């Protein structure tokens, strides 16, 4: 049974119980009302030889008194009925409010629901009737990368369902359905350059972002690797109502040839500062977009220490995505334990430096990033044996299991509360392996 149906049934049961409880008396019962009614008893008086006029006057007085008694009874009865109605109305309203509060995570503002909106339950749902999870304000807990325009030259032949997603109704719908079913509340969009350079795609990107936001996605992260990329993102923000929330640089200076890495790092820091200086605004909040950095390794430079890198990056970012892929070697386990073991050495620089600098958990946020690449499907640029936790995810059914398992692993190295959520690379690998699992993460 869908969440919408369960919510409606519970609401009706609460209402019926309330009406039943108060329908047998309300605030005052019949006996208590009767006790305060004046008695209308008339004794026969023998007037003897009294004047008929006096008798008539006495009869008239008695009739008037009886009429007043009947009027008082009607008034009391009316008052009692009004109290019953008010009692039921107030109680139903209170219990209804409680039911609404309990169901708050699934209640959508009607203006934001772009799919099927039920005005009675105020629930937004997709075509199959499952309620769309409405995430209350706060930091995203589960995000993923997605390329909306991966082309035929970079997509393996047998996985064409993941290329050219943008503007393809069927492929977009599959992606949006994945977002709902797996409770994805942050999307990191890369390969934006080709979208901005292709006529008509910017408008389609605007439409897609609006749809994704209507499904509960809290954050749209725009990826770029140079100044021109972020200038283009700024132009998009100014032209279209859809909104990005974070700017993320992916300039992998640590993968440059050894003699170029230190210079590459300097350019990386300049890019972070430039992103801040642009002052790109969120069109809704009117605040500057947050600046984030993707990181692989801190210890691959010749003339700059990992400690110095950590300090500088912390000073210039609002969020750091630290990849926790694991070794990816043929004899590795490709599981959460191995993935975070590889990551723990990097966290040993970020977390102590934040503490040394007097920074809180949110300044900047540290987000662990895991790759869902597996043996049967991984990047065509990787070695045949270079894959990560995709197969483990397939064998262990869903993202909840992966995250619960990983939290236990993290406890062996760091306080999980010092990290912010989970992020995944990327949609096509997640969808491929989780669709082959025994179950999927259902909306809660």
GROMACS .gro file of C-alpha atoms in nm:
model
  444
    1UNK     CA    1   0.000   0.000   0.000
    2UNK     CA    2   0.137   0.340  -0.091
    3UNK     CA    3   0.219   0.603   0.170
    4UNK     CA    4  -0.061   0.824   0.039
    5UNK     CA    5  -0.324   0.552   0.101
    6UNK     CA    6  -0.190   0.469   0.447
    7UNK     CA    7  -0.194   0.837   0.543
    8UNK     CA    8  -0.555   0.881   0.425
    9UNK     CA    9  -0.679   0.569   0.610
   10UNK     CA   10  -0.510   0.674   0.935
   11UNK     CA   11  -0.654   1.022   0.905
   12UNK     CA   12  -1.010   0.891   0.857
   13UNK     CA   13  -0.976   0.652   1.154
   14UNK     CA   14  -0.865   0.938   1.378
   15UNK     CA   15  -1.158   1.152   1.266
   16UNK     CA   16  -1.418   0.875   1.321
   17UNK     CA   17  -1.282   0.798   1.666
   18UNK     CA   18  -1.311   1.163   1.761
   19UNK     CA   19  -1.670   1.194   1.639
   20UNK     CA   20  -1.764   0.875   1.826
   21UNK     CA   21  -1.605   0.995   2.148
   22UNK     CA   22  -1.789   1.326   2.155
   23UNK     CA   23  -2.113   1.226   1.979
   24UNK     CA   24  -2.263   1.081   2.299
   25UNK     CA   25  -2.275   1.393   2.506
   26UNK     CA   26  -2.011   1.650   2.427
   27UNK     CA   27  -1.930   1.878   2.719
   28UNK     CA   28  -2.271   1.837   2.893
   29UNK     CA   29  -2.496   1.530   2.917
   30UNK     CA   30  -2.875   1.519   2.922
   31UNK     CA   31  -2.906   1.455   3.294
   32UNK     CA   32  -2.695   1.753   3.393
   33UNK     CA   33  -2.901   1.980   3.169
   34UNK     CA   34  -3.232   1.851   3.304
   35UNK     CA   35  -3.119   1.917   3.660
   36UNK     CA   36  -3.099   2.289   3.595
   37UNK     CA   37  -3.442   2.316   3.425
   38UNK     CA   38  -3.718   2.486   3.637
   39UNK     CA   39  -4.005   2.246   3.722
   40UNK     CA   40  -4.342   2.336   3.563
   41UNK     CA   41  -4.598   2.206   3.813
   42UNK     CA   42  -4.937   2.372   3.859
   43UNK     CA   43  -5.155   2.288   4.164
   44UNK     CA   44  -5.531   2.319   4.134
   45UNK     CA   45  -5.646   2.608   4.351
   46UNK     CA   46  -6.006   2.627   4.469
   47UNK     CA   47  -6.096   2.991   4.426
   48UNK     CA   48  -6.437   2.945   4.585
   49UNK     CA   49  -6.642   3.263   4.534
   50UNK     CA   50  -6.346   3.463   4.405
   51UNK     CA   51  -6.404   3.690   4.108
   52UNK     CA   52  -6.384   3.524   3.764
   53UNK     CA   53  -6.147   3.806   3.661
   54UNK     CA   54  -5.898   3.698   3.924
   55UNK     CA   55  -5.923   3.338   3.801
   56UNK     CA   56  -5.861   3.446   3.446
   57UNK     CA   57  -5.563   3.650   3.555
   58UNK     CA   58  -5.420   3.353   3.745
   59UNK     CA   59  -5.469   3.118   3.447
   60UNK     CA   60  -5.301   3.371   3.220
   61UNK     CA   61  -5.004   3.394   3.458
   62UNK     CA   62  -4.969   3.017   3.473
   63UNK     CA   63  -4.982   2.990   3.093
   64UNK     CA   64  -4.715   3.259   3.060
   65UNK     CA   65  -4.492   3.081   3.310
   66UNK     CA   66  -4.532   2.748   3.126
   67UNK     CA   67  -4.447   2.916   2.798
   68UNK     CA   68  -4.125   3.059   2.949
   69UNK     CA   69  -4.029   2.716   3.084
   70UNK     CA   70  -4.068   2.559   2.739
   71UNK     CA   71  -3.860   2.842   2.589
   72UNK     CA   72  -3.586   2.786   2.846
   73UNK     CA   73  -3.577   2.413   2.767
   74UNK     CA   74  -3.539   2.480   2.396
   75UNK     CA   75  -3.260   2.727   2.468
   76UNK     CA   76  -3.072   2.476   2.686
   77UNK     CA   77  -3.111   2.203   2.424
   78UNK     CA   78  -2.981   2.433   2.152
   79UNK     CA   79  -2.682   2.530   2.366
   80UNK     CA   80  -2.607   2.164   2.432
   81UNK     CA   81  -2.608   2.082   2.056
   82UNK     CA   82  -2.384   2.377   1.976
   83UNK     CA   83  -2.134   2.255   2.235
   84UNK     CA   84  -2.134   1.909   2.078
   85UNK     CA   85  -2.064   2.050   1.733
   86UNK     CA   86  -1.786   2.276   1.862
   87UNK     CA   87  -1.629   1.989   2.059
   88UNK     CA   88  -1.621   1.760   1.757
   89UNK     CA   89  -1.491   2.032   1.526
   90UNK     CA   90  -1.211   2.135   1.762
   91UNK     CA   91  -1.107   1.776   1.830
   92UNK     CA   92  -1.104   1.678   1.464
   93UNK     CA   93  -0.901   1.988   1.384
   94UNK     CA   94  -0.647   1.908   1.656
   95UNK     CA   95  -0.612   1.543   1.562
   96UNK     CA   96  -0.603   1.633   1.195
   97UNK     CA   97  -0.322   1.875   1.270
   98UNK     CA   98  -0.136   1.600   1.453
   99UNK     CA   99  -0.180   1.365   1.159
  100UNK     CA  100  -0.053   1.634   0.923
  101UNK     CA  101   0.248   1.696   1.146
  102UNK     CA  102   0.332   1.325   1.150
  103UNK     CA  103   0.305   1.311   0.771
  104UNK     CA  104   0.493   1.638   0.720
  105UNK     CA  105   0.787   1.480   0.531
  106UNK     CA  106   0.545   1.388   0.253
  107UNK     CA  107   0.336   1.706   0.237
  108UNK     CA  108   0.405   1.925  -0.061
  109UNK     CA  109   0.318   2.288  -0.123
  110UNK     CA  110   0.076   2.263  -0.414
  111UNK     CA  111   0.273   2.518  -0.616
  112UNK     CA  112   0.584   2.294  -0.610
  113UNK     CA  113   0.426   1.963  -0.712
  114UNK     CA  114   0.475   1.908  -1.085
  115UNK     CA  115   0.324   1.560  -1.094
  116UNK     CA  116   0.007   1.418  -0.931
  117UNK     CA  117  -0.114   1.633  -0.640
  118UNK     CA  118  -0.383   1.508  -0.401
  119UNK     CA  119  -0.556   1.813  -0.246
  120UNK     CA  120  -0.701   1.604   0.040
  121UNK     CA  121  -0.377   1.459   0.170
  122UNK     CA  122  -0.155   1.727   0.014
  123UNK     CA  123   0.075   1.453  -0.114
  124UNK     CA  124   0.268   1.474  -0.439
  125UNK     CA  125   0.316   1.142  -0.618
  126UNK     CA  126   0.458   1.006  -0.941
  127UNK     CA  127   0.270   0.794  -1.195
  128UNK     CA  128   0.301   0.466  -1.003
  129UNK     CA  129   0.132   0.610  -0.694
  130UNK     CA  130   0.435   0.609  -0.462
  131UNK     CA  131   0.460   0.924  -0.255
  132UNK     CA  132   0.749   1.155  -0.338
  133UNK     CA  133   0.962   1.214  -0.026
  134UNK     CA  134   0.949   1.579   0.071
  135UNK     CA  135   1.275   1.665   0.246
  136UNK     CA  136   1.256   1.931   0.519
  137UNK     CA  137   1.510   2.215   0.503
  138UNK     CA  138   1.866   2.116   0.586
  139UNK     CA  139   2.180   1.983   0.426
  140UNK     CA  140   2.141   1.705   0.168
  141UNK     CA  141   2.209   1.355   0.295
  142UNK     CA  142   2.247   1.165  -0.033
  143UNK     CA  143   2.378   1.310  -0.361
  144UNK     CA  144   2.508   1.181  -0.692
  145UNK     CA  145   2.687   1.293  -1.004
  146UNK     CA  146   2.506   1.277  -1.336
  147UNK     CA  147   2.598   1.372  -1.690
  148UNK     CA  148   2.289   1.475  -1.885
  149UNK     CA  149   2.477   1.479  -2.214
  150UNK     CA  150   2.732   1.197  -2.224
  151UNK     CA  151   2.791   1.134  -2.595
  152UNK     CA  152   2.828   0.824  -2.808
  153UNK     CA  153   3.206   0.848  -2.812
  154UNK     CA  154   3.238   0.807  -2.434
  155UNK     CA  155   2.951   0.565  -2.365
  156UNK     CA  156   2.999   0.189  -2.405
  157UNK     CA  157   2.780   0.052  -2.684
  158UNK     CA  158   2.575  -0.172  -2.452
  159UNK     CA  159   2.477   0.119  -2.223
  160UNK     CA  160   2.324   0.368  -2.464
  161UNK     CA  161   2.029   0.426  -2.229
  162UNK     CA  162   2.253   0.665  -2.036
  163UNK     CA  163   2.364   0.887  -2.323
  164UNK     CA  164   2.191   1.209  -2.431
  165UNK     CA  165   1.946   1.209  -2.141
  166UNK     CA  166   1.854   1.577  -2.156
  167UNK     CA  167   1.541   1.637  -2.362
  168UNK     CA  168   1.464   1.266  -2.401
  169UNK     CA  169   1.135   1.215  -2.215
  170UNK     CA  170   1.187   0.845  -2.150
  171UNK     CA  171   1.545   0.881  -2.026
  172UNK     CA  172   1.465   1.185  -1.814
  173UNK     CA  173   1.171   1.001  -1.661
  174UNK     CA  174   1.395   0.706  -1.574
  175UNK     CA  175   1.643   0.938  -1.405
  176UNK     CA  176   1.371   1.125  -1.212
  177UNK     CA  177   1.219   0.796  -1.102
  178UNK     CA  178   1.561   0.686  -0.974
  179UNK     CA  179   1.591   1.011  -0.777
  180UNK     CA  180   1.255   0.947  -0.609
  181UNK     CA  181   1.304   0.578  -0.534
  182UNK     CA  182   1.651   0.621  -0.389
  183UNK     CA  183   1.584   0.950  -0.208
  184UNK     CA  184   1.852   1.150  -0.389
  185UNK     CA  185   1.841   1.507  -0.258
  186UNK     CA  186   2.147   1.656  -0.432
  187UNK     CA  187   2.257   1.638  -0.797
  188UNK     CA  188   2.603   1.724  -0.923
  189UNK     CA  189   2.585   1.803  -1.295
  190UNK     CA  190   2.899   1.773  -1.504
  191UNK     CA  191   2.970   1.799  -1.879
  192UNK     CA  192   2.779   2.128  -1.870
  193UNK     CA  193   3.003   2.288  -2.131
  194UNK     CA  194   2.857   2.091  -2.422
  195UNK     CA  195   2.505   2.171  -2.300
  196UNK     CA  196   2.572   2.545  -2.292
  197UNK     CA  197   2.738   2.524  -2.636
  198UNK     CA  198   2.447   2.337  -2.802
  199UNK     CA  199   2.151   2.539  -2.921
  200UNK     CA  200   1.831   2.464  -2.732
  201UNK     CA  201   1.989   2.257  -2.455
  202UNK     CA  202   2.010   2.540  -2.200
  203UNK     CA  203   1.632   2.575  -2.207
  204UNK     CA  204   1.595   2.198  -2.159
  205UNK     CA  205   1.844   2.210  -1.871
  206UNK     CA  206   1.632   2.480  -1.708
  207UNK     CA  207   1.323   2.258  -1.739
  208UNK     CA  208   1.504   1.954  -1.600
  209UNK     CA  209   1.632   2.143  -1.295
  210UNK     CA  210   1.280   2.268  -1.219
  211UNK     CA  211   1.148   1.909  -1.239
  212UNK     CA  212   1.424   1.773  -1.016
  213UNK     CA  213   1.371   2.047  -0.759
  214UNK     CA  214   0.999   1.967  -0.758
  215UNK     CA  215   1.088   1.609  -0.661
  216UNK     CA  216   1.272   1.714  -0.347
  217UNK     CA  217   1.625   1.772  -0.478
  218UNK     CA  218   1.759   2.041  -0.246
  219UNK     CA  219   2.085   2.121  -0.421
  220UNK     CA  220   2.200   2.150  -0.778
  221UNK     CA  221   2.578   2.152  -0.801
  222UNK     CA  222   2.741   2.292  -1.116
  223UNK     CA  223   3.080   2.145  -1.208
  224UNK     CA  224   3.349   2.337  -1.396
  225UNK     CA  225   3.725   2.319  -1.438
  226UNK     CA  226   3.822   2.670  -1.550
  227UNK     CA  227   3.721   3.035  -1.529
  228UNK     CA  228   3.528   3.032  -1.856
  229UNK     CA  229   3.311   2.743  -1.733
  230UNK     CA  230   3.199   2.935  -1.426
  231UNK     CA  231   3.141   3.254  -1.622
  232UNK     CA  232   2.909   3.053  -1.846
  233UNK     CA  233   2.728   2.913  -1.544
  234UNK     CA  234   2.683   3.270  -1.420
  235UNK     CA  235   2.521   3.366  -1.752
  236UNK     CA  236   2.284   3.069  -1.722
  237UNK     CA  237   2.187   3.174  -1.370
  238UNK     CA  238   2.102   3.524  -1.490
  239UNK     CA  239   1.897   3.410  -1.790
  240UNK     CA  240   1.687   3.123  -1.654
  241UNK     CA  241   1.470   3.082  -1.343
  242UNK     CA  242   1.621   2.742  -1.258
  243UNK     CA  243   1.890   2.768  -0.996
  244UNK     CA  244   2.223   2.614  -0.910
  245UNK     CA  245   2.320   2.621  -0.544
  246UNK     CA  246   2.690   2.527  -0.541
  247UNK     CA  247   2.988   2.575  -0.774
  248UNK     CA  248   3.224   2.276  -0.776
  249UNK     CA  249   3.568   2.276  -0.933
  250UNK     CA  250   3.716   1.955  -1.070
  251UNK     CA  251   4.068   2.055  -1.162
  252UNK     CA  252   4.276   1.745  -1.086
  253UNK     CA  253   4.617   1.901  -1.044
  254UNK     CA  254   4.741   1.588  -0.860
  255UNK     CA  255   4.706   1.388  -1.184
  256UNK     CA  256   4.923   1.625  -1.391
  257UNK     CA  257   5.277   1.517  -1.482
  258UNK     CA  258   5.497   1.536  -1.173
  259UNK     CA  259   5.683   1.849  -1.287
  260UNK     CA  260   5.356   2.039  -1.343
  261UNK     CA  261   5.168   1.957  -1.025
  262UNK     CA  262   5.289   2.243  -0.805
  263UNK     CA  263   5.206   2.498  -1.074
  264UNK     CA  264   4.874   2.324  -1.128
  265UNK     CA  265   4.799   2.355  -0.758
  266UNK     CA  266   4.862   2.731  -0.769
  267UNK     CA  267   4.617   2.761  -1.057
  268UNK     CA  268   4.369   2.552  -0.863
  269UNK     CA  269   4.382   2.790  -0.564
  270UNK     CA  270   4.347   3.090  -0.797
  271UNK     CA  271   4.039   2.928  -0.949
  272UNK     CA  272   3.879   2.881  -0.605
  273UNK     CA  273   3.934   3.247  -0.523
  274UNK     CA  274   3.800   3.350  -0.864
  275UNK     CA  275   3.484   3.145  -0.809
  276UNK     CA  276   3.429   3.333  -0.484
  277UNK     CA  277   3.496   3.669  -0.647
  278UNK     CA  278   3.231   3.614  -0.914
  279UNK     CA  279   2.964   3.653  -0.650
  280UNK     CA  280   2.721   3.438  -0.849
  281UNK     CA  281   2.383   3.462  -0.681
  282UNK     CA  282   2.116   3.208  -0.607
  283UNK     CA  283   1.818   3.363  -0.785
  284UNK     CA  284   1.587   3.273  -0.494
  285UNK     CA  285   1.791   3.340  -0.179
  286UNK     CA  286   1.995   3.622  -0.340
  287UNK     CA  287   2.302   3.484  -0.160
  288UNK     CA  288   2.635   3.395  -0.317
  289UNK     CA  289   2.657   3.036  -0.435
  290UNK     CA  290   2.876   2.814  -0.218
  291UNK     CA  291   3.215   2.715  -0.353
  292UNK     CA  292   3.327   2.352  -0.335
  293UNK     CA  293   3.628   2.147  -0.440
  294UNK     CA  294   3.660   1.786  -0.549
  295UNK     CA  295   3.973   1.618  -0.411
  296UNK     CA  296   4.156   1.301  -0.489
  297UNK     CA  297   4.499   1.323  -0.326
  298UNK     CA  298   4.684   1.574  -0.108
  299UNK     CA  299   5.029   1.414  -0.101
  300UNK     CA  300   5.137   1.406  -0.464
  301UNK     CA  301   5.315   1.741  -0.488
  302UNK     CA  302   5.687   1.804  -0.469
  303UNK     CA  303   5.710   2.148  -0.307
  304UNK     CA  304   5.379   2.174  -0.119
  305UNK     CA  305   5.288   1.960   0.182
  306UNK     CA  306   4.952   1.797   0.238
  307UNK     CA  307   4.909   2.004   0.554
  308UNK     CA  308   4.958   2.330   0.362
  309UNK     CA  309   4.713   2.216   0.095
  310UNK     CA  310   4.450   2.129   0.356
  311UNK     CA  311   4.482   2.467   0.528
  312UNK     CA  312   4.458   2.667   0.204
  313UNK     CA  313   4.163   2.473   0.067
  314UNK     CA  314   3.972   2.496   0.396
  315UNK     CA  315   4.019   2.872   0.391
  316UNK     CA  316   3.873   2.903   0.041
  317UNK     CA  317   3.582   2.657   0.025
  318UNK     CA  318   3.241   2.590   0.175
  319UNK     CA  319   3.250   2.218   0.096
  320UNK     CA  320   3.506   1.952   0.005
  321UNK     CA  321   3.415   1.633  -0.182
  322UNK     CA  322   3.682   1.380  -0.089
  323UNK     CA  323   3.685   1.072  -0.307
  324UNK     CA  324   3.681   0.743  -0.116
  325UNK     CA  325   3.709   0.498  -0.401
  326UNK     CA  326   3.944   0.234  -0.268
  327UNK     CA  327   4.243   0.098  -0.458
  328UNK     CA  328   4.046  -0.042  -0.750
  329UNK     CA  329   4.301  -0.318  -0.790
  330UNK     CA  330   4.212  -0.664  -0.919
  331UNK     CA  331   4.278  -0.840  -0.588
  332UNK     CA  332   4.089  -0.584  -0.376
  333UNK     CA  333   3.754  -0.651  -0.207
  334UNK     CA  334   3.576  -0.352  -0.361
  335UNK     CA  335   3.368  -0.308  -0.045
  336UNK     CA  336   3.289  -0.022   0.201
  337UNK     CA  337   3.571  -0.121   0.436
  338UNK     CA  338   3.832  -0.097   0.164
  339UNK     CA  339   3.683   0.220   0.017
  340UNK     CA  340   3.695   0.412   0.343
  341UNK     CA  341   4.031   0.269   0.447
  342UNK     CA  342   4.170   0.435   0.135
  343UNK     CA  343   3.991   0.755   0.235
  344UNK     CA  344   4.088   0.762   0.601
  345UNK     CA  345   4.443   0.876   0.526
  346UNK     CA  346   4.304   1.183   0.346
  347UNK     CA  347   4.059   1.259   0.626
  348UNK     CA  348   4.361   1.257   0.859
  349UNK     CA  349   4.460   1.588   0.699
  350UNK     CA  350   4.119   1.755   0.661
  351UNK     CA  351   3.964   1.690   1.000
  352UNK     CA  352   4.259   1.776   1.231
  353UNK     CA  353   4.331   2.090   1.027
  354UNK     CA  354   3.972   2.205   1.064
  355UNK     CA  355   3.997   2.153   1.439
  356UNK     CA  356   4.331   2.333   1.453
  357UNK     CA  357   4.179   2.627   1.265
  358UNK     CA  358   3.882   2.638   1.500
  359UNK     CA  359   3.632   2.546   1.228
  360UNK     CA  360   3.302   2.371   1.296
  361UNK     CA  361   3.154   2.076   1.111
  362UNK     CA  362   2.988   2.303   0.856
  363UNK     CA  363   3.288   2.522   0.779
  364UNK     CA  364   3.367   2.372   0.538
  365UNK     CA  365   3.163   2.053   0.507
  366UNK     CA  366   3.352   1.733   0.425
  367UNK     CA  367   3.154   1.498   0.202
  368UNK     CA  368   3.281   1.143   0.130
  369UNK     CA  369   3.245   1.050  -0.237
  370UNK     CA  370   3.215   0.685  -0.345
  371UNK     CA  371   3.230   0.536  -0.694
  372UNK     CA  372   2.960   0.288  -0.796
  373UNK     CA  373   3.167   0.154  -1.085
  374UNK     CA  374   3.174  -0.225  -1.095
  375UNK     CA  375   3.335  -0.503  -1.291
  376UNK     CA  376   3.065  -0.522  -1.560
  377UNK     CA  377   3.031  -0.146  -1.605
  378UNK     CA  378   3.294   0.119  -1.537
  379UNK     CA  379   3.466   0.409  -1.706
  380UNK     CA  380   3.608   0.326  -2.048
  381UNK     CA  381   3.914   0.528  -1.949
  382UNK     CA  382   3.989   0.294  -1.659
  383UNK     CA  383   4.187  -0.025  -1.666
  384UNK     CA  384   3.981  -0.347  -1.698
  385UNK     CA  385   4.047  -0.424  -1.331
  386UNK     CA  386   3.990  -0.066  -1.210
  387UNK     CA  387   3.645  -0.062  -1.052
  388UNK     CA  388   3.498   0.001  -0.708
  389UNK     CA  389   3.186  -0.071  -0.496
  390UNK     CA  390   2.924  -0.128  -0.770
  391UNK     CA  391   2.925  -0.507  -0.735
  392UNK     CA  392   2.902  -0.482  -0.356
  393UNK     CA  393   2.596  -0.256  -0.392
  394UNK     CA  394   2.434  -0.504  -0.630
  395UNK     CA  395   2.488  -0.790  -0.385
  396UNK     CA  396   2.366  -0.594  -0.082
  397UNK     CA  397   2.043  -0.457  -0.230
  398UNK     CA  398   2.033  -0.080  -0.170
  399UNK     CA  399   2.197   0.245  -0.063
  400UNK     CA  400   2.064   0.226   0.292
  401UNK     CA  401   2.260  -0.094   0.349
  402UNK     CA  402   2.573   0.057   0.194
  403UNK     CA  403   2.553   0.373   0.407
  404UNK     CA  404   2.477   0.191   0.732
  405UNK     CA  405   2.768  -0.044   0.670
  406UNK     CA  406   3.000   0.242   0.581
  407UNK     CA  407   2.908   0.441   0.893
  408UNK     CA  408   3.021   0.148   1.103
  409UNK     CA  409   3.347   0.140   0.910
  410UNK     CA  410   3.398   0.516   0.954
  411UNK     CA  411   3.363   0.481   1.332
  412UNK     CA  412   3.690   0.290   1.331
  413UNK     CA  413   3.870   0.599   1.198
  414UNK     CA  414   3.664   0.914   1.251
  415UNK     CA  415   3.346   1.043   1.408
  416UNK     CA  416   3.082   1.002   1.132
  417UNK     CA  417   2.914   1.321   1.258
  418UNK     CA  418   3.215   1.519   1.134
  419UNK     CA  419   3.118   1.427   0.777
  420UNK     CA  420   2.819   1.549   0.576
  421UNK     CA  421   2.610   1.283   0.404
  422UNK     CA  422   2.716   1.055   0.117
  423UNK     CA  423   2.784   1.137  -0.247
  424UNK     CA  424   2.816   0.896  -0.540
  425UNK     CA  425   2.980   0.879  -0.879
  426UNK     CA  426   2.758   0.839  -1.072
  427UNK     CA  427   2.396   0.787  -1.182
  428UNK     CA  428   2.455   0.539  -1.464
  429UNK     CA  429   2.662   0.305  -1.246
  430UNK     CA  430   2.423   0.332  -0.952
  431UNK     CA  431   2.122   0.261  -1.172
  432UNK     CA  432   2.290  -0.028  -1.351
  433UNK     CA  433   2.397  -0.215  -1.035
  434UNK     CA  434   2.107  -0.130  -0.805
  435UNK     CA  435   1.852  -0.228  -1.071
  436UNK     CA  436   2.012  -0.574  -1.063
  437UNK     CA  437   1.987  -0.599  -0.685
  438UNK     CA  438   1.717  -0.791  -0.500
  439UNK     CA  439   1.552  -0.471  -0.379
  440UNK     CA  440   1.569  -0.095  -0.411
  441UNK     CA  441   1.565   0.181  -0.153
  442UNK     CA  442   1.200   0.281  -0.115
  443UNK     CA  443   1.078   0.628  -0.018
  444UNK     CA  444   1.017   0.652   0.356
   0.00000   0.00000   0.00000
